[in-house]
Amino acid sequence: MPAIRHELLKIDGRVLEVRVRLNPRARRMIVKVNPATGEVSVTTPSRRGLSAALDFVRGEKDWIAGQLAKVPGPVRLCAGAAVPFRGTPHQIVNAQGGPAPVWTQNDAIFVRGDATHAPRRVLDFLKREARKALEARVLHHAARLGVKPSRITVRDTASRWGSCSTARALSFSWRLILAPDFVLDYVVAHEVAHLREMNHGPRFWSHVKGLICDMKAAQNWLKNNGRELQRYGASQNWS
């Protein structure tokens, strides 16, 4: 379901960016607030409703304000912050020297250099680690199924952990590197299985089960913890 546009809307003195989406399958307009990031979105079933979408959001301003009050807010990737890395909490530590600009050791993420550059460097590090892990697992599972993706991309997505296009291109959220390895592995297996079956029928799930040991454990982890991962690396002022 692609985002159509972003609009700025003032609610109770607070300027919010609202993501307006078009989904022909929706039965009515729906307003959502991401409980981890506070992102406000409105979905409309037809293009004719796009112009009325923001008015609909204004009508829900009291509910939106209540939901925003519950949002814990984004975690800035600076020294002192705790960030999950492969499912294990790591504290970000500023270092004066070391073997690399960013490295992990003893449940810590060390960042060399000026502390003001730490957030961007940690984010870049996490994305690089995600790409390495995701590409390795894609190649592993693809070989087992005898398939080959046309492309593997790692993106900053909020609505999907992974996807497989009709052109056989796989795409994943970099935030999967924050989750335990078995969760990342499940998402990869799920998308690789789509290279054999572009549906969620019995044969598709048979392929997934043949690639990983405990599908339900990963699904439950994402259901219970997935939204929390959206707090890390959210839109922030990096200066």
Short mmCIF file of C-alpha atoms in Angstrom, two decimals:
data_model
loop_
_atom_site.label_atom_id
_atom_site.label_comp_id
_atom_site.label_asym_id
_atom_site.label_seq_id
_atom_site.Cartn_x
_atom_site.Cartn_y
_atom_site.Cartn_z
CA MET A 1 0.00 0.00 0.00
CA PRO A 2 2.02 2.97 -1.21
CA ALA A 3 2.09 6.33 0.51
CA ILE A 4 0.43 8.94 -1.69
CA ARG A 5 1.76 12.06 -0.03
CA HIS A 6 2.81 13.67 3.22
CA GLU A 7 0.99 16.67 4.66
CA LEU A 8 1.64 18.91 7.66
CA LEU A 9 -1.28 19.31 10.01
CA LYS A 10 -1.57 21.34 13.21
CA ILE A 11 -3.34 19.54 16.04
CA ASP A 12 -3.62 21.16 19.48
CA GLY A 13 -0.71 23.48 18.70
CA ARG A 14 1.54 20.66 17.52
CA VAL A 15 2.59 20.39 13.88
CA LEU A 16 2.42 16.78 12.72
CA GLU A 17 3.42 15.12 9.48
CA VAL A 18 0.53 12.97 8.27
CA ARG A 19 1.08 10.18 5.76
CA VAL A 20 -1.88 9.93 3.41
CA ARG A 21 -2.32 6.48 1.88
CA LEU A 22 -4.58 5.05 -0.80
CA ASN A 23 -5.82 1.47 -0.35
CA PRO A 24 -8.68 0.39 -2.62
CA ARG A 25 -9.28 -2.60 -0.34
CA ALA A 26 -10.08 -0.40 2.67
CA ARG A 27 -13.77 -0.18 3.49
CA ARG A 28 -13.55 3.25 5.06
CA MET A 29 -11.13 5.95 6.12
CA ILE A 30 -8.84 4.84 8.94
CA VAL A 31 -6.48 6.92 11.10
CA LYS A 32 -3.54 5.20 12.80
CA VAL A 33 -0.79 6.34 15.17
CA ASN A 34 2.34 4.20 15.25
CA PRO A 35 2.73 3.33 18.97
CA ALA A 36 6.52 3.27 18.69
CA THR A 37 7.29 6.30 16.52
CA GLY A 38 4.17 8.47 16.77
CA GLU A 39 3.79 8.55 12.98
CA VAL A 40 0.24 9.54 12.02
CA SER A 41 -1.28 8.04 8.89
CA VAL A 42 -4.69 8.10 7.27
CA THR A 43 -5.91 5.52 4.78
CA THR A 44 -8.64 6.18 2.25
CA PRO A 45 -10.22 3.66 -0.14
CA SER A 46 -10.47 6.01 -3.14
CA ARG A 47 -8.65 8.92 -4.70
CA ARG A 48 -11.80 10.99 -4.36
CA GLY A 49 -11.35 10.75 -0.62
CA LEU A 50 -7.81 12.11 -0.60
CA SER A 51 -8.96 15.72 -0.34
CA ALA A 52 -11.17 14.86 2.63
CA ALA A 53 -8.52 12.77 4.41
CA LEU A 54 -7.01 15.63 6.39
CA ASP A 55 -10.44 16.84 7.48
CA PHE A 56 -11.09 13.32 8.72
CA VAL A 57 -7.81 13.42 10.68
CA ARG A 58 -8.80 16.75 12.26
CA GLY A 59 -12.03 15.14 13.42
CA GLU A 60 -9.97 12.52 15.27
CA LYS A 61 -7.61 15.02 16.92
CA ASP A 62 -8.60 14.15 20.50
CA TRP A 63 -8.00 10.44 19.89
CA ILE A 64 -4.68 11.21 18.14
CA ALA A 65 -3.52 13.40 21.04
CA GLY A 66 -4.31 10.57 23.47
CA GLN A 67 -2.34 8.06 21.42
CA LEU A 68 0.64 10.42 21.04
CA ALA A 69 0.78 10.84 24.82
CA LYS A 70 1.52 7.10 25.09
CA VAL A 71 4.36 7.10 22.56
CA PRO A 72 7.77 6.68 24.29
CA GLY A 73 9.55 8.56 21.52
CA PRO A 74 12.56 7.74 19.36
CA VAL A 75 15.90 6.61 20.79
CA ARG A 76 18.77 8.83 19.70
CA LEU A 77 21.80 6.75 18.74
CA CYS A 78 24.28 8.65 20.89
CA ALA A 79 26.69 7.75 23.69
CA GLY A 80 24.88 6.31 26.71
CA ALA A 81 21.89 5.00 24.76
CA ALA A 82 21.00 1.30 24.88
CA VAL A 83 20.37 -0.27 21.49
CA PRO A 84 19.46 -3.89 20.69
CA PHE A 85 21.94 -5.52 18.32
CA ARG A 86 21.07 -9.03 17.14
CA GLY A 87 18.59 -9.15 20.00
CA THR A 88 21.05 -8.27 22.77
CA PRO A 89 21.08 -4.81 24.44
CA HIS A 90 24.27 -2.88 23.65
CA GLN A 91 25.28 0.42 25.18
CA ILE A 92 26.75 3.03 22.84
CA VAL A 93 30.14 4.17 24.13
CA ASN A 94 32.29 7.01 22.79
CA ALA A 95 35.94 5.98 22.27
CA GLN A 96 39.01 8.06 21.58
CA GLY A 97 40.65 5.31 19.56
CA GLY A 98 40.05 1.81 18.37
CA PRO A 99 40.23 -0.71 15.52
CA ALA A 100 37.44 0.89 13.44
CA PRO A 101 35.11 3.91 13.39
CA VAL A 102 32.44 1.69 14.99
CA TRP A 103 32.77 -1.80 16.48
CA THR A 104 31.09 -4.09 19.01
CA GLN A 105 32.72 -5.62 22.07
CA ASN A 106 31.30 -7.08 25.30
CA ASP A 107 27.71 -5.94 24.67
CA ALA A 108 28.78 -2.42 23.76
CA ILE A 109 28.91 -0.46 20.51
CA PHE A 110 32.05 1.69 20.52
CA VAL A 111 32.11 4.81 18.36
CA ARG A 112 35.40 6.51 17.64
CA GLY A 113 35.80 10.26 17.21
CA ASP A 114 33.66 13.33 17.85
CA ALA A 115 30.58 12.41 19.87
CA THR A 116 28.39 14.66 17.71
CA HIS A 117 28.97 12.29 14.77
CA ALA A 118 28.07 9.16 16.76
CA PRO A 119 24.37 8.91 15.77
CA ARG A 120 25.08 8.87 12.06
CA ARG A 121 28.05 6.53 12.41
CA VAL A 122 26.10 4.06 14.53
CA LEU A 123 23.20 4.13 12.07
CA ASP A 124 25.54 3.52 9.14
CA PHE A 125 27.17 0.66 11.06
CA LEU A 126 23.83 -0.99 11.81
CA LYS A 127 22.77 -0.74 8.19
CA ARG A 128 26.03 -2.29 6.99
CA GLU A 129 25.70 -5.14 9.47
CA ALA A 130 22.11 -5.67 8.39
CA ARG A 131 23.10 -5.89 4.73
CA LYS A 132 25.83 -8.44 5.46
CA ALA A 133 23.57 -10.63 7.58
CA LEU A 134 20.59 -10.42 5.25
CA GLU A 135 22.57 -11.13 2.09
CA ALA A 136 24.26 -14.13 3.71
CA ARG A 137 20.95 -15.67 4.81
CA VAL A 138 19.29 -14.96 1.46
CA LEU A 139 22.06 -16.80 -0.39
CA HIS A 140 21.86 -19.68 2.09
CA HIS A 141 18.09 -20.18 1.82
CA ALA A 142 17.96 -19.49 -1.91
CA ALA A 143 20.53 -22.24 -2.52
CA ARG A 144 18.43 -24.70 -0.54
CA LEU A 145 15.33 -23.92 -2.59
CA GLY A 146 17.19 -23.74 -5.88
CA VAL A 147 16.14 -20.14 -6.57
CA LYS A 148 17.96 -16.87 -7.18
CA PRO A 149 16.75 -13.32 -6.47
CA SER A 150 17.28 -10.65 -9.10
CA ARG A 151 18.27 -8.09 -6.47
CA ILE A 152 18.62 -7.68 -2.70
CA THR A 153 18.04 -4.26 -1.16
CA VAL A 154 18.06 -3.04 2.45
CA ARG A 155 15.85 -0.06 3.19
CA ASP A 156 14.38 2.08 5.96
CA THR A 157 10.82 0.79 5.97
CA ALA A 158 8.14 1.06 8.64
CA SER A 159 5.29 -1.00 7.19
CA ARG A 160 7.07 -4.22 6.14
CA TRP A 161 9.99 -6.27 7.39
CA GLY A 162 10.53 -7.76 3.96
CA SER A 163 9.02 -8.03 0.51
CA CYS A 164 9.41 -9.93 -2.76
CA SER A 165 8.42 -8.31 -6.04
CA THR A 166 7.16 -10.02 -9.18
CA ALA A 167 10.57 -9.18 -10.68
CA ARG A 168 12.11 -11.48 -8.01
CA ALA A 169 13.68 -8.56 -6.14
CA LEU A 170 13.92 -8.94 -2.36
CA SER A 171 13.82 -5.98 0.01
CA PHE A 172 14.30 -5.90 3.79
CA SER A 173 14.21 -3.45 6.69
CA TRP A 174 17.64 -2.73 8.15
CA ARG A 175 16.04 -2.82 11.61
CA LEU A 176 16.01 -6.61 11.45
CA ILE A 177 19.63 -6.45 12.67
CA LEU A 178 18.20 -5.21 15.98
CA ALA A 179 16.17 -8.41 16.39
CA PRO A 180 17.46 -11.85 17.41
CA ASP A 181 19.05 -13.86 14.61
CA PHE A 182 16.19 -16.37 14.47
CA VAL A 183 13.78 -13.52 13.71
CA LEU A 184 15.92 -12.13 10.88
CA ASP A 185 16.30 -15.66 9.54
CA TYR A 186 12.54 -16.20 9.50
CA VAL A 187 11.86 -13.00 7.56
CA VAL A 188 14.52 -13.94 5.02
CA ALA A 189 13.15 -17.48 4.66
CA HIS A 190 9.64 -16.05 4.21
CA GLU A 191 10.68 -13.78 1.35
CA VAL A 192 12.94 -16.35 -0.31
CA ALA A 193 10.03 -18.81 -0.28
CA HIS A 194 8.08 -16.28 -2.34
CA LEU A 195 10.59 -16.87 -5.12
CA ARG A 196 8.95 -20.28 -5.43
CA GLU A 197 5.38 -19.34 -4.52
CA MET A 198 4.07 -15.76 -4.88
CA ASN A 199 1.23 -16.43 -2.45
CA HIS A 200 0.60 -17.64 1.09
CA GLY A 201 -0.85 -21.01 0.19
CA PRO A 202 0.03 -24.42 1.68
CA ARG A 203 3.00 -24.97 -0.66
CA PHE A 204 4.44 -21.59 0.29
CA TRP A 205 4.29 -22.36 4.04
CA SER A 206 5.73 -25.79 3.38
CA HIS A 207 8.80 -24.14 1.86
CA VAL A 208 9.16 -21.78 4.85
CA LYS A 209 8.90 -24.64 7.33
CA GLY A 210 11.52 -26.55 5.39
CA LEU A 211 13.98 -23.66 5.75
CA ILE A 212 13.65 -22.80 9.46
CA CYS A 213 13.04 -24.71 12.67
CA ASP A 214 10.52 -22.63 14.64
CA MET A 215 8.38 -20.33 12.53
CA LYS A 216 5.90 -19.54 15.31
CA ALA A 217 8.58 -18.30 17.72
CA ALA A 218 9.75 -15.70 15.20
CA GLN A 219 6.22 -14.65 14.31
CA ASN A 220 5.34 -14.20 17.98
CA TRP A 221 8.51 -12.21 18.63
CA LEU A 222 7.70 -9.79 15.82
CA LYS A 223 4.12 -9.46 16.98
CA ASN A 224 5.17 -8.64 20.54
CA ASN A 225 8.36 -6.64 19.92
CA GLY A 226 8.43 -5.50 16.30
CA ARG A 227 6.97 -2.06 16.89
CA GLU A 228 9.61 -1.31 19.50
CA LEU A 229 12.33 -1.59 16.83
CA GLN A 230 10.83 1.38 15.00
CA ARG A 231 12.02 3.66 17.79
CA TYR A 232 15.65 3.27 16.74
CA GLY A 233 16.96 5.31 13.84
CA ALA A 234 13.69 7.18 13.42
CA SER A 235 13.69 10.61 11.80
CA GLN A 236 15.88 12.75 14.02
CA ASN A 237 18.07 15.83 13.96
CA TRP A 238 21.58 14.47 13.47
CA SER A 239 23.40 17.78 13.85
#
